[in-house]
């Protein structure tokens, strides 16, 4: 594997309205291992701006404009935290903000492609987030699908989504005790793709459905997606660093 996109969600990055520093630190260590030891070009798609903004200003997040305002405040805080953490590993970071529409416009995505190639050639870590301020209601917060577009357009070999659960289950494991994890998924039904999103935390927006949509988009393009926990990175190390698939779900 040469090029890998890692997407990490709000559930992993924030805790009780604060940035979850220890989990961020662990994620940074994983990415440093992939870059510095495995020579993999990593692109990070990171949520967490709204949560980070909320630590500075308590606005009602149920109002869209407030949420976008919090993202504007939180984005530099998030980047500052990443920048300091990656500096310890000698890694320079860069910020790229997109909305899904950007990938429909050849001209815009071509410019972004040129920048991406220069960044990766120079071992810089691009950190991507949705440009929340100009995003619309339907899409705001949905970094899962944005990450899928990023993976396709920047020609990565795989997308790995790190969330608050260790994989995709045959039914919601928070509702059903007998839910079983699916190790490999080759097909996602229309019914599953059209379910109403059920995100776990109040900061999260996507739930499992946006992850399935991301997987479906990539499967049609023959690009695999790996879903596992961003809380305990054991599975991620085994699969992404050591190439052994013990747990977590591969969509291919
Ligand atoms: P993130 O902030 O990382 O995007 P979300 O909270 O939006 O995370 O989505 C993950 C949540 O989706 C899980 O914690 C779980 O509660 C929920 N979920 C619903 N159905 C399933 C399923 N079949 N398998 C796994 N998780 C599911």
Coordinates of C-alpha atoms and ligand atoms in Angstrom, one line a residue:
X1 CA 0.0 0.0 0.0
X2 CA 1.4 3.3 -1.1
X3 CA -1.4 5.9 -0.4
X4 CA -3.9 5.7 2.5
X5 CA -6.7 7.9 3.6
X6 CA -7.6 7.8 7.3
X7 CA -10.9 9.4 8.4
X8 CA -11.5 10.0 12.1
X9 CA -14.8 11.1 13.4
X10 CA -16.2 13.4 16.1
X11 CA -16.9 10.5 18.4
X12 CA -13.2 9.7 18.6
X13 CA -11.8 13.3 18.6
X14 CA -14.1 14.9 21.2
X15 CA -15.2 13.9 24.7
X16 CA -17.6 15.9 26.9
X17 CA -17.4 18.9 24.5
X18 CA -13.6 18.9 24.7
X19 CA -10.9 17.6 22.3
X20 CA -10.0 14.1 23.4
X21 CA -6.2 14.8 23.6
X22 CA -5.1 11.3 24.6
X23 CA -7.0 9.7 21.7
X24 CA -5.6 12.3 19.3
X25 CA -2.1 11.6 20.6
X26 CA -2.6 7.9 19.9
X27 CA -3.9 8.6 16.4
X28 CA -0.9 10.8 15.7
X29 CA 1.4 8.0 16.8
X30 CA -0.3 5.6 14.4
X31 CA 0.0 7.9 11.5
X32 CA 3.7 8.7 12.3
X33 CA 4.4 4.9 12.3
X34 CA 2.7 4.5 8.9
X35 CA 4.5 7.5 7.4
X36 CA 8.0 7.2 9.0
X37 CA 8.3 3.4 9.3
X38 CA 6.1 2.1 6.5
X39 CA 6.7 4.9 4.1
X40 CA 3.0 5.2 3.4
X41 CA 1.6 8.5 2.1
X42 CA -1.2 9.2 4.6
X43 CA -4.0 11.7 4.0
X44 CA -6.0 12.5 7.2
X45 CA -9.6 13.5 7.0
X46 CA -10.5 14.9 10.4
X47 CA -13.7 16.1 12.0
X48 CA -13.8 17.7 15.4
X49 CA -13.9 21.4 14.5
X50 CA -17.4 21.9 16.0
X51 CA -16.4 20.2 19.2
X52 CA -13.2 22.2 19.5
X53 CA -15.1 25.4 18.9
X54 CA -17.5 24.6 21.6
X55 CA -14.7 24.7 24.2
X56 CA -14.4 28.4 23.4
X57 CA -17.9 29.5 22.9
X58 CA -21.1 27.8 24.1
X59 CA -23.5 28.2 21.2
X60 CA -26.6 26.1 20.6
X61 CA -25.4 23.5 18.2
X62 CA -28.8 22.5 17.0
X63 CA -28.9 25.8 14.9
X64 CA -27.0 25.3 11.6
X65 CA -25.4 28.8 11.6
X66 CA -24.2 28.3 15.2
X67 CA -22.7 25.0 14.3
X68 CA -20.9 26.5 11.3
X69 CA -19.7 29.4 13.5
X70 CA -18.3 26.8 16.0
X71 CA -16.5 25.1 13.2
X72 CA -14.9 28.3 12.1
X73 CA -13.7 28.9 15.7
X74 CA -12.7 25.2 16.2
X75 CA -10.8 24.5 12.9
X76 CA -7.7 26.5 13.8
X77 CA -7.7 25.0 17.4
X78 CA -7.9 21.6 15.9
X79 CA -5.1 22.3 13.5
X80 CA -2.9 23.9 16.2
X81 CA -3.3 20.7 18.2
X82 CA -2.4 18.5 15.3
X83 CA 0.5 20.7 14.3
X84 CA 2.1 20.5 17.8
X85 CA 1.5 16.8 18.1
X86 CA 2.9 15.9 14.6
X87 CA 5.9 18.2 15.1
X88 CA 7.2 15.7 17.8
X89 CA 7.5 13.2 15.0
X90 CA 9.1 15.5 12.6
X91 CA 5.9 15.7 10.5
X92 CA 4.7 18.9 8.8
X93 CA 1.0 19.3 8.4
X94 CA -1.1 21.1 5.8
X95 CA -4.8 22.1 5.9
X96 CA -7.1 21.5 3.0
X97 CA -10.8 22.4 3.3
X98 CA -13.3 21.0 0.8
X99 CA -17.0 20.7 0.2
X100 CA -18.4 17.7 -1.8
X101 CA -19.2 20.0 -4.7
X102 CA -15.5 20.7 -5.2
X103 CA -15.1 17.2 -6.6
X104 CA -17.7 17.9 -9.3
X105 CA -15.7 20.7 -10.7
X106 CA -12.8 19.4 -12.8
X107 CA -11.0 22.7 -12.7
X108 CA -11.0 23.0 -8.9
X109 CA -10.2 19.4 -8.2
X110 CA -7.3 19.6 -10.7
X111 CA -5.7 22.4 -8.8
X112 CA -6.2 20.5 -5.5
X113 CA -4.7 17.4 -7.1
X114 CA -1.5 19.4 -8.0
X115 CA -1.2 20.7 -4.4
X116 CA -1.8 17.2 -3.0
X117 CA 1.0 15.7 -5.1
X118 CA 3.4 18.4 -4.0
X119 CA 2.5 17.9 -0.4
X120 CA 2.8 14.1 -0.5
X121 CA 6.1 14.3 -2.5
X122 CA 7.5 16.4 0.3
X123 CA 6.3 14.0 3.1
X124 CA 3.8 16.6 4.4
X125 CA 0.6 15.3 6.0
X126 CA -2.5 16.8 4.4
X127 CA -5.3 17.2 7.0
X128 CA -8.7 17.6 5.3
X129 CA -12.0 18.8 6.7
X130 CA -15.2 19.9 5.3
X131 CA -15.4 23.6 4.7
X132 CA -18.3 23.8 7.1
X133 CA -19.0 27.5 6.7
X134 CA -20.0 27.2 3.1
X135 CA -21.5 23.8 3.3
X136 CA -25.2 23.1 3.2
X137 CA -27.5 21.4 5.7
X138 CA -27.7 18.0 4.0
X139 CA -24.0 17.6 3.9
X140 CA -22.6 19.3 6.9
X141 CA -20.7 17.0 9.2
X142 CA -20.7 14.2 6.7
X143 CA -17.0 13.6 6.5
X144 CA -17.5 9.9 5.8
X145 CA -18.6 10.6 2.2
X146 CA -16.1 13.4 1.8
X147 CA -13.4 11.0 2.8
X148 CA -14.6 8.5 0.1
X149 CA -14.5 11.3 -2.6
X150 CA -11.0 12.2 -1.3
X151 CA -9.8 8.6 -1.6
X152 CA -11.1 8.3 -5.1
X153 CA -10.0 11.7 -6.5
X154 CA -6.5 11.6 -5.0
X155 CA -6.1 8.0 -6.1
X156 CA -5.5 6.4 -2.7
X157 CA -5.3 2.6 -2.4
X158 CA -7.7 2.4 0.6
X159 CA -9.8 4.4 3.0
X160 CA -9.8 3.5 6.7
X161 CA -12.5 5.0 8.9
X162 CA -11.8 5.1 12.6
X163 CA -14.9 5.4 14.7
X164 CA -16.3 4.6 18.2
X165 CA -17.1 1.0 17.3
X166 CA -14.8 -1.8 16.2
X167 CA -16.5 -2.6 12.9
X168 CA -19.8 -3.1 11.0
X169 CA -22.4 -5.4 12.6
X170 CA -25.3 -7.3 11.1
X171 CA -27.5 -5.1 13.3
X172 CA -27.0 -2.1 15.6
X173 CA -24.9 -3.5 18.5
X174 CA -26.0 -0.7 20.8
X175 CA -29.6 -2.0 20.5
X176 CA -29.0 -5.8 20.1
X177 CA -26.8 -7.9 22.3
X178 CA -26.6 -10.7 19.8
X179 CA -25.3 -8.4 17.0
X180 CA -22.3 -10.0 15.2
X181 CA -19.4 -8.2 13.6
X182 CA -19.0 -8.7 9.8
X183 CA -15.3 -9.2 8.9
X184 CA -15.7 -8.8 5.1
X185 CA -18.5 -7.2 3.3
X186 CA -18.8 -7.5 -0.5
X187 CA -22.2 -5.9 -1.0
X188 CA -24.5 -3.4 0.7
X189 CA -28.2 -3.6 0.1
X190 CA -30.4 -0.6 -0.9
X191 CA -32.3 -1.1 2.3
X192 CA -29.2 -0.6 4.4
X193 CA -28.1 2.4 2.4
X194 CA -31.5 4.1 2.9
X195 CA -31.8 3.6 6.7
X196 CA -32.3 6.7 8.8
X197 CA -28.9 7.8 10.3
X198 CA -28.4 6.9 13.9
X199 CA -25.3 8.6 15.2
X200 CA -24.1 7.7 18.7
X201 CA -23.1 11.0 20.2
X202 CA -24.8 14.4 20.0
X203 CA -21.8 15.8 18.2
X204 CA -21.8 13.0 15.6
X205 CA -24.0 13.4 12.5
X206 CA -23.4 10.4 10.3
X207 CA -23.9 7.2 12.2
X208 CA -23.3 4.0 10.3
X209 CA -25.3 4.9 7.2
X210 CA -22.9 7.5 5.9
X211 CA -20.1 5.0 6.4
X212 CA -22.0 2.4 4.4
X213 CA -22.5 5.1 1.7
X214 CA -18.8 5.8 1.6
X215 CA -18.1 2.1 1.4
X216 CA -20.6 1.6 -1.4
X217 CA -19.1 4.5 -3.4
X218 CA -15.7 3.1 -3.1
X219 CA -16.7 -0.6 -3.8
X220 CA -18.1 0.5 -7.1
X221 CA -14.6 1.9 -7.9
X222 CA -12.8 -1.2 -6.6
X223 CA -11.2 0.6 -3.7
X224 CA -11.4 -1.2 -0.4
X225 CA -12.5 0.5 2.8
X226 CA -11.6 -0.6 6.3
X227 CA -13.8 0.3 9.3
X228 CA -12.6 -0.1 12.9
X229 CA -12.2 1.6 16.3
X230 CA -10.4 4.8 16.8
X231 CA -10.6 4.3 20.6
X232 CA -8.5 1.2 20.8
X233 CA -6.1 1.2 17.8
X234 CA -5.1 -2.4 18.2
X235 CA -7.0 -3.5 15.1
X236 CA -5.8 -0.5 13.1
X237 CA -2.1 -1.4 13.9
X238 CA -2.6 -5.0 13.1
X239 CA -4.2 -4.3 9.7
X240 CA -2.7 -1.1 8.5
X241 CA 0.8 -1.5 9.9
X242 CA 1.3 -5.3 10.0
X243 CA -1.1 -6.3 7.2
X244 CA -3.0 -8.9 9.3
X245 CA -6.7 -8.7 9.4
X246 CA -7.9 -10.1 12.8
X247 CA -10.8 -7.8 13.4
X248 CA -12.6 -4.7 12.0
X249 CA -14.6 -4.8 8.7
X250 CA -13.2 -4.7 5.2
X251 CA -15.6 -3.6 2.5
X252 CA -14.3 -4.7 -0.9
Ligands
LIG1 P1 -18.3 9.1 13.9 O1 -18.4 10.3 14.8 O2 -17.0 8.4 14.1 O3 -18.7 9.3 12.5 P2 -21.0 7.9 14.5 O4 -21.4 8.0 16.0 O5 -21.5 8.9 13.5 O6 -19.4 8.0 14.5 O7 -21.3 6.4 13.9 C1 -20.9 5.2 14.6 C2 -22.2 4.6 15.4 O8 -23.1 4.0 14.5 C3 -21.9 3.5 16.3 O9 -21.3 3.9 17.5 C4 -23.2 2.8 16.5 O10 -23.9 3.3 17.6 C5 -24.0 3.2 15.3 N1 -24.5 2.0 14.5 C6 -25.7 1.8 14.1 N2 -25.9 0.6 13.4 C7 -24.7 0.0 13.4 C8 -24.1 -1.3 12.9 N3 -24.9 -2.1 12.2 N4 -22.8 -1.6 13.1 C9 -22.0 -0.7 13.8 N5 -22.4 0.5 14.3 C10 -23.7 0.8 14.1

